[in-house]
GROMACS .gro file of C-alpha atoms in nm:
model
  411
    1UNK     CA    1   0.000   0.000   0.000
    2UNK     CA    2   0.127   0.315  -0.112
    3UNK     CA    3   0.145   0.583   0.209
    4UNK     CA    4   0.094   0.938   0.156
    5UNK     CA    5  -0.226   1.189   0.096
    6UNK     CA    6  -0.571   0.975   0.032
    7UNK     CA    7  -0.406   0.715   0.215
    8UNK     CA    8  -0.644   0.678   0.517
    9UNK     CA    9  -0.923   0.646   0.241
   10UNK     CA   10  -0.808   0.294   0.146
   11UNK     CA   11  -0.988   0.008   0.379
   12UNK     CA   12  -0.721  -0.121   0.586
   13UNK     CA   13  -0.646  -0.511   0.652
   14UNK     CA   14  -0.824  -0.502   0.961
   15UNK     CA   15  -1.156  -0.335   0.856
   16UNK     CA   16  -1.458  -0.555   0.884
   17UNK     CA   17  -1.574  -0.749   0.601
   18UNK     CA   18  -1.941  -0.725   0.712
   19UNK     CA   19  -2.166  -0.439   0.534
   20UNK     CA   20  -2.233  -0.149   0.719
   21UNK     CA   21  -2.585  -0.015   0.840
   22UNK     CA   22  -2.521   0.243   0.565
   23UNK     CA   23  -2.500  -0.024   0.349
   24UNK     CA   24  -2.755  -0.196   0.420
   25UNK     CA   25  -3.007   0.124   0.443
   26UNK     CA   26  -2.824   0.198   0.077
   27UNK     CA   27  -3.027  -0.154  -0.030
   28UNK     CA   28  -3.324  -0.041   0.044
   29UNK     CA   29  -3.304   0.221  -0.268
   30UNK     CA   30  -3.277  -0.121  -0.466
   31UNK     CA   31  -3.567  -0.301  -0.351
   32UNK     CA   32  -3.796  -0.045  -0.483
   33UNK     CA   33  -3.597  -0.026  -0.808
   34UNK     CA   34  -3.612  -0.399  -0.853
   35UNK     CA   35  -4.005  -0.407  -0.752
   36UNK     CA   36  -4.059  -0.149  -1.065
   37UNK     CA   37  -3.825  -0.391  -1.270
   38UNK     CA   38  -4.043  -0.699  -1.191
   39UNK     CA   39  -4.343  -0.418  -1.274
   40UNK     CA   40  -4.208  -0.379  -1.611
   41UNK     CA   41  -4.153  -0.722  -1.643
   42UNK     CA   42  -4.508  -0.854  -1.565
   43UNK     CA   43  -4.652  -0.565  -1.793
   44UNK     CA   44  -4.523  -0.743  -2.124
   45UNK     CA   45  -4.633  -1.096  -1.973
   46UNK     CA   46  -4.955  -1.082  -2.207
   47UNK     CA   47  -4.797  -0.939  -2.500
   48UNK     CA   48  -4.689  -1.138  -2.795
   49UNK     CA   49  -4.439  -1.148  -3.092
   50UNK     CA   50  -4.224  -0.878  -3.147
   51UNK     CA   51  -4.385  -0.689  -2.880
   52UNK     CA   52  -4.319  -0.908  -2.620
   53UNK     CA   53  -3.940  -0.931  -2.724
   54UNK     CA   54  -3.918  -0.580  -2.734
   55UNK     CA   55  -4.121  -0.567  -2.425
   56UNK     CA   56  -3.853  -0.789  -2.271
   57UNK     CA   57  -3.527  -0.555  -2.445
   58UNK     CA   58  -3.646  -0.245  -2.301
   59UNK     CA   59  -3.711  -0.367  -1.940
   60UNK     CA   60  -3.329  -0.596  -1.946
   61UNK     CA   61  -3.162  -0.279  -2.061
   62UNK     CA   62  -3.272  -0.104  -1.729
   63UNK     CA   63  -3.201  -0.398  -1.494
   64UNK     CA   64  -2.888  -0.364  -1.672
   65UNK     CA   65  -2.812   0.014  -1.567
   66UNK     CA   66  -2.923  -0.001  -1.241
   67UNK     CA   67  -2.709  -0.352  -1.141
   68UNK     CA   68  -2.407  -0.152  -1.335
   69UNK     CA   69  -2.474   0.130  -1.058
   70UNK     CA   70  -2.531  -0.099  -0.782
   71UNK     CA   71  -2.213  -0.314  -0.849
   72UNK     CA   72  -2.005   0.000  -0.908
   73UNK     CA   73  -2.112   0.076  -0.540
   74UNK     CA   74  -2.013  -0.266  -0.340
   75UNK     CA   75  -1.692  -0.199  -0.555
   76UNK     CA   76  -1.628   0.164  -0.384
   77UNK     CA   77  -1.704   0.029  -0.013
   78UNK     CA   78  -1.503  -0.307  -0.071
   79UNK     CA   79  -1.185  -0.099  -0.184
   80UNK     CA   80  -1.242   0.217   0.040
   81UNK     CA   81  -1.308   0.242   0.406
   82UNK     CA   82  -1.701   0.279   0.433
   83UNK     CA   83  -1.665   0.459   0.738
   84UNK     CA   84  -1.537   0.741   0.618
   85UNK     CA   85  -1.758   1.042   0.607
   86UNK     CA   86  -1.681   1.089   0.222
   87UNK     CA   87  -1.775   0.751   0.127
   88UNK     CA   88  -2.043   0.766   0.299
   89UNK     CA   89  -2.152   1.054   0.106
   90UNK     CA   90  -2.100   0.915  -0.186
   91UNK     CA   91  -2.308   0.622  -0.122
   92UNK     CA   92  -2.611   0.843   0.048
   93UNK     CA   93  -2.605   1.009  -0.287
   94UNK     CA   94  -2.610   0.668  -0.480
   95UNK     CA   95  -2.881   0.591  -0.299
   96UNK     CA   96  -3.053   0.935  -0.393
   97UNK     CA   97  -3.023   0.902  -0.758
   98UNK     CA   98  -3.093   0.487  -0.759
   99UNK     CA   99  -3.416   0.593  -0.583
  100UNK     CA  100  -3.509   0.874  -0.860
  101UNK     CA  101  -3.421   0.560  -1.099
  102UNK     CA  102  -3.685   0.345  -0.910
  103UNK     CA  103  -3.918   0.611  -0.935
  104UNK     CA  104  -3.857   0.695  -1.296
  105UNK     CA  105  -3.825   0.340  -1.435
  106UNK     CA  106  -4.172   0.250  -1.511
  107UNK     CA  107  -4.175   0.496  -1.752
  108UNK     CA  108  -3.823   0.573  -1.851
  109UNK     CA  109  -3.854   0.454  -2.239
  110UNK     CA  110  -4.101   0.740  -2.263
  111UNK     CA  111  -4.201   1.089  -2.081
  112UNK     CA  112  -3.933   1.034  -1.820
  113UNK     CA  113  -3.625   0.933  -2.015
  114UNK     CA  114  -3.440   1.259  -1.951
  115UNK     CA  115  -3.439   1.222  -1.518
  116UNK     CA  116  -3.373   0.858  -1.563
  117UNK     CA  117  -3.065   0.943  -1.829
  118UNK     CA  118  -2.936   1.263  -1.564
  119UNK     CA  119  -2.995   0.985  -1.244
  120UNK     CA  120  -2.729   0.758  -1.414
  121UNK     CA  121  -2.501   1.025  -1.542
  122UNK     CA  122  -2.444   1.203  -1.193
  123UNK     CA  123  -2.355   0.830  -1.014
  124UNK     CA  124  -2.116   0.738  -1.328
  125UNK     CA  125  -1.977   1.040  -1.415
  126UNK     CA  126  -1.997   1.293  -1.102
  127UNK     CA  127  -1.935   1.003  -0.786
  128UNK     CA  128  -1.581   0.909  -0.946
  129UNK     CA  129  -1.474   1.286  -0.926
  130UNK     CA  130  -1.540   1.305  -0.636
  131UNK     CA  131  -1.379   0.993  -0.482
  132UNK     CA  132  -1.093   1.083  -0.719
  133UNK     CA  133  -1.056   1.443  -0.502
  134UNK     CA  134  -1.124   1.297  -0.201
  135UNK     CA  135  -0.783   1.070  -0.273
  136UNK     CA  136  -0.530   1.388  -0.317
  137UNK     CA  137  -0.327   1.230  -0.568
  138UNK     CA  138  -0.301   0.884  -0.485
  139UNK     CA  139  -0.227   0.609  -0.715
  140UNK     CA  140  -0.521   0.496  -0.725
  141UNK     CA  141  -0.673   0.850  -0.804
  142UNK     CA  142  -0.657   0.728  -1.180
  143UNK     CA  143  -0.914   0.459  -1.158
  144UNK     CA  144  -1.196   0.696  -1.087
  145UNK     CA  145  -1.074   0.932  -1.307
  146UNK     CA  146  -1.101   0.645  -1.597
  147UNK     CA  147  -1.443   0.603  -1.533
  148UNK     CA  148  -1.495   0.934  -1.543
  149UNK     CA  149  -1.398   0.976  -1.864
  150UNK     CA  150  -1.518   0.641  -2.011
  151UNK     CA  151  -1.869   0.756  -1.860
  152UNK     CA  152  -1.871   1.128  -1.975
  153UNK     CA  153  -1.785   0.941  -2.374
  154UNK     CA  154  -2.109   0.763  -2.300
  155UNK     CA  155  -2.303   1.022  -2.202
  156UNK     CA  156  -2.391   1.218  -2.517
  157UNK     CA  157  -2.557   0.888  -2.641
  158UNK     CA  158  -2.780   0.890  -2.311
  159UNK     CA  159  -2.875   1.268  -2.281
  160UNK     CA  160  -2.984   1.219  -2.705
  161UNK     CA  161  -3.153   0.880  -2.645
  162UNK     CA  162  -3.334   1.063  -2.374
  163UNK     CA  163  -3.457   1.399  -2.584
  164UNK     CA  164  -3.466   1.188  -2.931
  165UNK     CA  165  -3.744   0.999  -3.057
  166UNK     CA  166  -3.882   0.753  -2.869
  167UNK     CA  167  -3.832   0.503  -3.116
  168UNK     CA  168  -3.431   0.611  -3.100
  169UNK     CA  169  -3.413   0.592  -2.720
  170UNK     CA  170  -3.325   0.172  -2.701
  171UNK     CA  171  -3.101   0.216  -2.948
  172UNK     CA  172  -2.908   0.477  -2.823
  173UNK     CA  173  -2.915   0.348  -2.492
  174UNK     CA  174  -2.819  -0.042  -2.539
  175UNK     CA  175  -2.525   0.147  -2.721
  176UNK     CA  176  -2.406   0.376  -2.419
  177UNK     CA  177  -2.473   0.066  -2.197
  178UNK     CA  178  -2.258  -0.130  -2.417
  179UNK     CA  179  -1.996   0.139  -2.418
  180UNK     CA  180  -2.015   0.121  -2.026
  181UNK     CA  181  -2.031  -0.259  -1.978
  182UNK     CA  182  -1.721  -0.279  -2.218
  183UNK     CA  183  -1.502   0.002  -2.068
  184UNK     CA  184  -1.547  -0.184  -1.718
  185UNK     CA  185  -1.416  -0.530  -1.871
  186UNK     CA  186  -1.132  -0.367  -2.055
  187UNK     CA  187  -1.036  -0.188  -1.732
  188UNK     CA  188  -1.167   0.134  -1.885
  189UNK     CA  189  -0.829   0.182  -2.070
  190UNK     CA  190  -0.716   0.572  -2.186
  191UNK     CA  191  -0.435   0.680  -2.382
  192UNK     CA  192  -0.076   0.700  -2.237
  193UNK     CA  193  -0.241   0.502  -1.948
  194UNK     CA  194  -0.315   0.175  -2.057
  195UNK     CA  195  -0.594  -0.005  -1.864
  196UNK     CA  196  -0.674  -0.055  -1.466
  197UNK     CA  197  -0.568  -0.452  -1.407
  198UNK     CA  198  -0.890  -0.488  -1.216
  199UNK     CA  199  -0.767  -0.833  -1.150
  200UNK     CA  200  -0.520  -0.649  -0.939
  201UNK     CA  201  -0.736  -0.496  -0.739
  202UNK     CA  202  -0.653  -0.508  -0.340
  203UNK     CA  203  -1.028  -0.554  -0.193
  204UNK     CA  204  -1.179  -0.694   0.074
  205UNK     CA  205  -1.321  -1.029  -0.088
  206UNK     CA  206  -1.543  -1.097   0.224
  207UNK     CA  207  -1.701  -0.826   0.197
  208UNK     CA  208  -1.805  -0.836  -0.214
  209UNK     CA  209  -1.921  -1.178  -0.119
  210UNK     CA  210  -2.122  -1.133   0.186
  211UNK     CA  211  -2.268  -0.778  -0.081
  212UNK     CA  212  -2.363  -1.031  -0.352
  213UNK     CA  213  -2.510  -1.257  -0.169
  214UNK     CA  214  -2.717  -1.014   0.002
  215UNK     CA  215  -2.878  -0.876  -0.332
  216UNK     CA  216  -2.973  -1.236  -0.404
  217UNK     CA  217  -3.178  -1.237  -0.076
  218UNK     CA  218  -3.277  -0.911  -0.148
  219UNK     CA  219  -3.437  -1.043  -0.549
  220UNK     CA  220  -3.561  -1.362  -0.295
  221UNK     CA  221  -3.723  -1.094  -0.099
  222UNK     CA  222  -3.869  -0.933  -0.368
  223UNK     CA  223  -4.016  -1.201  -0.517
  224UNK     CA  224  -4.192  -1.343  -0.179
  225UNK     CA  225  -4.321  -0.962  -0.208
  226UNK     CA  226  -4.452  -1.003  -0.540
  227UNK     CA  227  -4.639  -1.345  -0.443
  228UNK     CA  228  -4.772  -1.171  -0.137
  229UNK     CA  229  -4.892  -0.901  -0.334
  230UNK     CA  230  -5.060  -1.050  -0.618
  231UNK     CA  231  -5.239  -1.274  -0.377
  232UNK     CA  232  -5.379  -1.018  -0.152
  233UNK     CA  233  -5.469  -0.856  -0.440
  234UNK     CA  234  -5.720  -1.129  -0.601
  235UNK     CA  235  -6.057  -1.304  -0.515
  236UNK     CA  236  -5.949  -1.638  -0.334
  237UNK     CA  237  -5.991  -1.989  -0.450
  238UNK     CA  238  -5.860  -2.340  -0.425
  239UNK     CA  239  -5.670  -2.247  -0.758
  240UNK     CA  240  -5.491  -1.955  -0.647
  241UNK     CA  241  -5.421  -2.102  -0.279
  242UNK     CA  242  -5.232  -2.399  -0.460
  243UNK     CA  243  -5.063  -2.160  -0.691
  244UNK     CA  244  -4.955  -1.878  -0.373
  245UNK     CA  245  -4.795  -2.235  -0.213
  246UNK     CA  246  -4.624  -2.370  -0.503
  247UNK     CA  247  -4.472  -2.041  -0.596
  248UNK     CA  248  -4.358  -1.989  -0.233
  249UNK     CA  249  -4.176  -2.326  -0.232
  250UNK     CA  250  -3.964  -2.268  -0.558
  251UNK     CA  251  -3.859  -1.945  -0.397
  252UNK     CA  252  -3.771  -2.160  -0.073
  253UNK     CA  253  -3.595  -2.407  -0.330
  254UNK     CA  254  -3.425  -2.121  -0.547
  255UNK     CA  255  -3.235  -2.040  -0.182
  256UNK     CA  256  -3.167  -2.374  -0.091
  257UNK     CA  257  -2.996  -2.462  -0.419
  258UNK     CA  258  -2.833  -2.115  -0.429
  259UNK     CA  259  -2.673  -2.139  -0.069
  260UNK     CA  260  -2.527  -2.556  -0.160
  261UNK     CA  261  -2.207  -2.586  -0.139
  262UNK     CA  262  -2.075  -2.293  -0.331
  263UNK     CA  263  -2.336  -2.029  -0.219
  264UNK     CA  264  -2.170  -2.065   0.074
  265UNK     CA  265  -1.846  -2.108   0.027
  266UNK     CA  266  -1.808  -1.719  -0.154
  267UNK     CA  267  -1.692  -1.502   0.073
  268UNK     CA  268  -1.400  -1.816   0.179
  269UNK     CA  269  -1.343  -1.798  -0.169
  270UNK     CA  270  -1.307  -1.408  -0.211
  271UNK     CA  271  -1.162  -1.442   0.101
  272UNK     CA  272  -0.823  -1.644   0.097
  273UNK     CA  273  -0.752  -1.519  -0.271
  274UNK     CA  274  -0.474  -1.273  -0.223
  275UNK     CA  275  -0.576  -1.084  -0.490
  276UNK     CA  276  -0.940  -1.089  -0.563
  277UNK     CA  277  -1.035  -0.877  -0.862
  278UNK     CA  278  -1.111  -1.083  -1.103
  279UNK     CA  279  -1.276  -1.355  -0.919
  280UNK     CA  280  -1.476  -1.077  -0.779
  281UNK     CA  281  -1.554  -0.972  -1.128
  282UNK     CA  282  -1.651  -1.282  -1.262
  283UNK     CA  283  -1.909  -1.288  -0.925
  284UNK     CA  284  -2.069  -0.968  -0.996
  285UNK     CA  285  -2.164  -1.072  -1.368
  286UNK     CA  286  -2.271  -1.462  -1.225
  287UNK     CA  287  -2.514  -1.277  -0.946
  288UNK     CA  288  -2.635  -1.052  -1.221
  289UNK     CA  289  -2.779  -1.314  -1.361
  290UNK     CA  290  -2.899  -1.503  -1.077
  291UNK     CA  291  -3.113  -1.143  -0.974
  292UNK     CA  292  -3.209  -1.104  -1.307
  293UNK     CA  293  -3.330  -1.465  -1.332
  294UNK     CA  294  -3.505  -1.449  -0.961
  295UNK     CA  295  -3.716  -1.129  -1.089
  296UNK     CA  296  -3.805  -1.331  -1.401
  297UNK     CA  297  -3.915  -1.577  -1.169
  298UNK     CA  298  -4.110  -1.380  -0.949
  299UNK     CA  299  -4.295  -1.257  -1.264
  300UNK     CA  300  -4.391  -1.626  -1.391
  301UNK     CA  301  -4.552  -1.623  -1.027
  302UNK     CA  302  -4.728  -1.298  -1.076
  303UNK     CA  303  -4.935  -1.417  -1.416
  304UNK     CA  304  -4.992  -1.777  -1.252
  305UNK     CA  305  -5.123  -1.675  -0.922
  306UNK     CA  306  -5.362  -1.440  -1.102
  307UNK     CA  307  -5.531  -1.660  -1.334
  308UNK     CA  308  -5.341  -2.044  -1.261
  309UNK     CA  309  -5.640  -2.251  -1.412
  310UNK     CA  310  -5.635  -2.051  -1.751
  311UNK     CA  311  -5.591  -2.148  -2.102
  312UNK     CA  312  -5.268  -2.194  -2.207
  313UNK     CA  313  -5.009  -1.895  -2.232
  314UNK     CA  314  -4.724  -2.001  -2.415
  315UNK     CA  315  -4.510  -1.658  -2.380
  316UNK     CA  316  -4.598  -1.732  -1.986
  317UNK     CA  317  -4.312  -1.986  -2.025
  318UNK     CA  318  -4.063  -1.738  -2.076
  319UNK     CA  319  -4.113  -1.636  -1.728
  320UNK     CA  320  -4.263  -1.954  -1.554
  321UNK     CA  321  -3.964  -2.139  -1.711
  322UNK     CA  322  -3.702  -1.908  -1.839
  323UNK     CA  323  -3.646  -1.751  -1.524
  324UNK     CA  324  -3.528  -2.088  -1.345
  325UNK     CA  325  -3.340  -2.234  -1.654
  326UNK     CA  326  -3.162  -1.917  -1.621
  327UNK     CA  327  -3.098  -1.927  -1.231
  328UNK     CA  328  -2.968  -2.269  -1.284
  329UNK     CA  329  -2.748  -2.157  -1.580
  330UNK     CA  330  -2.574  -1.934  -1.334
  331UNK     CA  331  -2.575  -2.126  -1.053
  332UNK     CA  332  -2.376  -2.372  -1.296
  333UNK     CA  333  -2.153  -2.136  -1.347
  334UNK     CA  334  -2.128  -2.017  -0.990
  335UNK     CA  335  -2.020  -2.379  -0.908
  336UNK     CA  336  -1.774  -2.398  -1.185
  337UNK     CA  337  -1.591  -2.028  -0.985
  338UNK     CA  338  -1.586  -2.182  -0.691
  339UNK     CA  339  -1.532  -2.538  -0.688
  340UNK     CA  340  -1.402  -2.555  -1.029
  341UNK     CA  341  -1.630  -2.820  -1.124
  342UNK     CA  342  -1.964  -2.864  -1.291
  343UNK     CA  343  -2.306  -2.943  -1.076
  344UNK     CA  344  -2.459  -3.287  -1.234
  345UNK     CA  345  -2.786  -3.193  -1.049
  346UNK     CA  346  -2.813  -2.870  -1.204
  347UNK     CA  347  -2.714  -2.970  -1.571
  348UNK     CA  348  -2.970  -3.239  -1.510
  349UNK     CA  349  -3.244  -2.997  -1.389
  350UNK     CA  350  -3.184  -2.757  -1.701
  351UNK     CA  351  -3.219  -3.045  -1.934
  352UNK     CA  352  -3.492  -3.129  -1.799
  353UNK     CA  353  -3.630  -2.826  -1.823
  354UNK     CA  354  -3.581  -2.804  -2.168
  355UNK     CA  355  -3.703  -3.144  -2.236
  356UNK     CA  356  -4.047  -3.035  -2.072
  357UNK     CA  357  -4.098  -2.665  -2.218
  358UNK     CA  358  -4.274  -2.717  -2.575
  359UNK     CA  359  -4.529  -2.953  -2.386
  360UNK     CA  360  -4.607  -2.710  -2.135
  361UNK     CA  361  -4.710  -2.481  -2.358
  362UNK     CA  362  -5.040  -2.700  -2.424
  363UNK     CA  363  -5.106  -2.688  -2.059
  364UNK     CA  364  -5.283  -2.427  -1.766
  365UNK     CA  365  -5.038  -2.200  -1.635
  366UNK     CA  366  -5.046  -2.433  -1.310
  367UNK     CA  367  -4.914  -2.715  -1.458
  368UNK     CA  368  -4.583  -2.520  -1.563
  369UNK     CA  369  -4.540  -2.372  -1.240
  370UNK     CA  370  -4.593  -2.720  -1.075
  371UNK     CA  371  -4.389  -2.887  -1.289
  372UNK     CA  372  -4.096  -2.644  -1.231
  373UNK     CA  373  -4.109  -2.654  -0.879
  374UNK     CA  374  -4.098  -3.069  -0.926
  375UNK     CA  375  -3.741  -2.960  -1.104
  376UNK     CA  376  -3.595  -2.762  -0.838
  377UNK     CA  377  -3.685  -3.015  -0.610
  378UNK     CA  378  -3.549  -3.309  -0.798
  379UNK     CA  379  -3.216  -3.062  -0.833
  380UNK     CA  380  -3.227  -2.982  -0.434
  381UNK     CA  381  -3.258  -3.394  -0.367
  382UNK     CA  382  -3.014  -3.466  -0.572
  383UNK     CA  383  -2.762  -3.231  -0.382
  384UNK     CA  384  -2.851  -3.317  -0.068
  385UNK     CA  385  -2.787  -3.682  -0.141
  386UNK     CA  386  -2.460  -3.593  -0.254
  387UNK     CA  387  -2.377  -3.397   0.078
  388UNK     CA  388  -2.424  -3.675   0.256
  389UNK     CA  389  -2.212  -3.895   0.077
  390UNK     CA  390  -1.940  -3.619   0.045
  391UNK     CA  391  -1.812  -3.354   0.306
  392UNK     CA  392  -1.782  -3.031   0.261
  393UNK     CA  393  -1.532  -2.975   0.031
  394UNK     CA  394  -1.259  -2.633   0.009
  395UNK     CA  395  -1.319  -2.359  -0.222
  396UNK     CA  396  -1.121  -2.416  -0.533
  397UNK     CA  397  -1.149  -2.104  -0.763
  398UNK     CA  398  -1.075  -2.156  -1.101
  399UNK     CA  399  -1.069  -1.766  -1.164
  400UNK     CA  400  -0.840  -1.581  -0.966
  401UNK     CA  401  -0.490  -1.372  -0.942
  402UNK     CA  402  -0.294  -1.305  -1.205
  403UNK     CA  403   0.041  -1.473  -1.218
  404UNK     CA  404   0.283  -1.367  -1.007
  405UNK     CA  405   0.510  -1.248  -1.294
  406UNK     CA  406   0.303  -0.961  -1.306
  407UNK     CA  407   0.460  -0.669  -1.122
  408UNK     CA  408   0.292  -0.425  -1.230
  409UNK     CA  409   0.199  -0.174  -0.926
  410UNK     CA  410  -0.187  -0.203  -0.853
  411UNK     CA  411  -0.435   0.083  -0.898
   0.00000   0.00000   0.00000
């Protein structure tokens, strides 16, 4: 660690690898922007054709922004001391602008594109100024300064996505998103510079872990929110009681299979890596999908609940099914980070999820949501049989430091 000015900024080796209150409060910004994603979601669940994909486009591209804010965030308070008063200004006024997001998001792809577009800008381009002055010239001034300047490139395509046509808005903005997403994996790399080796990156690993799996129990949440809502919401029958139970236990199962094994073996993983960046890294984008996937989820539950005894939807099954293929897609991967090997029971449970789609489609809504929670269970069985034949094995992560020819000084 390099001593001097903006020194006492960096999180020492002692600091505490559990979230703060301020953290935790911080979340709170993100529940109500997830609830309007799962909105936006369950909105296109009727549609069809091209207007459900599009549907579908405009609502990822959001999720998309705000977990890009939100993982920026856990990023700042796992590198720099959250204590300190200036951090914690900078994430009060996160959680400002991600709760003018939340507000904004139903309707950001039309009359309130341009708050939504300014919300995003003042996190991305305005919070790295200031956590680059708050440093004093520190080495590691020059990371917020690069995404600074990666963001501010960005930003003319948001501000004219947001006064442009509404037609040229998701356009514009998958293209400034894809300018953002890109900058982060390159290490946001400027002239004379060269990149930021985020796989460098001195952080405390405990910490990211312990933040990431908190937002999954925070889209769990969500979705136990969503099934309360919709069912206090509706006329009660045996239909709908059977539906509110089975949706509640593939929630219950989408935790269980989560926290197996390598759910909770993260933060030992991010822990004893000396250098955590890009196992971090590869987290974030695994737990992006996992949220993403939950929310999907939680929407399937939303249009079965309602109506579970209906005629057939088959562009329900992009939410009744999709959303747990996709969890167990990530969870795969999750597995493979961590343990550096491939989960049989989940492969198995996304085959067979696969196998079963096309003759769901001919089926009531109920049936699909039955059927998947039948999956999850079969997938949760399976790996509980296999803990008991097997301890608990060590973390083995198959993405971590660079080599240790690499000297170059960390930013």
């Amino acid at each position: 660690m390099v001593a001097g000015r903006g020194t006492d900024l960096l999180r020492p080796a002692t600091s505490s690898g559990r979230a703060t209150f301020l953290e935790l409060f911080f979340d709170l910004a993100f529940v109500a922007a997830l609830t309007r994603v799962s909105q936006r979601f369950a909105d296109v669940g009727d549609d069809t054709g091209w207007t459900l994909v599009t549907g579908l486009g405009r609502t990822l591209l959001l999720f998309l922004a705000l977990w890009l804010i939100w993982s920026h965030t856990i990023w700042i308070t796992s590198r720099y001391e959250p204590e300190r008063p200036v951090i914690q200004a900078v994430v009060v006024g996160t959680m400002f602008a991600a709760l003018v997001l939340a507000v904004t998001l139903p309707h950001a792809m039309e009359e309130r594109a341009l708050p939504f577009a300014v919300a995003y800008l003042m996190v991305m381009v305005v919070r790295p100024l200031v956590v680059a002055a708050a440093l004093h010239g520190h080495p590691r001034q020059r990371v917020p300064f690069r995404l600074a300047a990666w963001s501010a490139a960005s930003a003319p395509l948001w501000l004219v996505g947001a006064l442009g046509p509404d037609r040229l808005r998701p356009p514009l903005w998958a293209a400034a998103l894809a300018v953002d997403y890109l900058a982060w994996a390159l290490g946001w790399p400027l002239p004379r510079l060269g990149s930021a080796g985020v796989g460098r990156w001195r952080i405390a690993g405990e910490h990211l872990a312990e933040r990431h799996q908190q937002m999954f129990l925070i889209a769990l949440g969500e979705s136990i929110l969503v099934i309360g809502a919709v069912f206090g919401g509706v006329d009660y029958s045996a239909g709908r009681i059977a539906a509110f139970t089975v949706a509640f236990t593939t929630s219950a199962l989408l935790w269980r299979i989560y926290f197996h094994r390598a759910g909770r073996l993260l933060n030992e993983a991010l822990g004893r890596t000396g250098m955590p960046g890009r196992l971090g890294t590869a987290s974030e984008r695994t737990h992006g999908l996992l949220v993403l996937s939950v929310l999907v989820t939680a929407v399937g539950y939303h249009l079965v609940i309602d109506d579970p005894f209906g005629p057939p939807r088959p562009t329900w099954l992009w939410f009744v099914v999709g959303g747990p293929a996709l969890f167990l897609i990530a969870r795969v991967r999750l597995d493979y980070e961590i343990l550096g090997r491939v989960s049989w029971s989940r492969m198995i449970g996304l085959v067979v999820l696969l196998l079963v789609t096309t003759g769901l489609a001919r089926w009531a809504p109920m049936v699909g949501l039955s059927v998947v929670a039948g999956v999850l269970a079969l997938v949760a069985l399976l790996d509980a049989l296999r803990g008991r034949r097997r301890p608990l094995e060590d973390s083995v992560p198959q993405i971590g430091p660079e080599s240790s020819g690499d000297t170059r000084a960390e930013e």
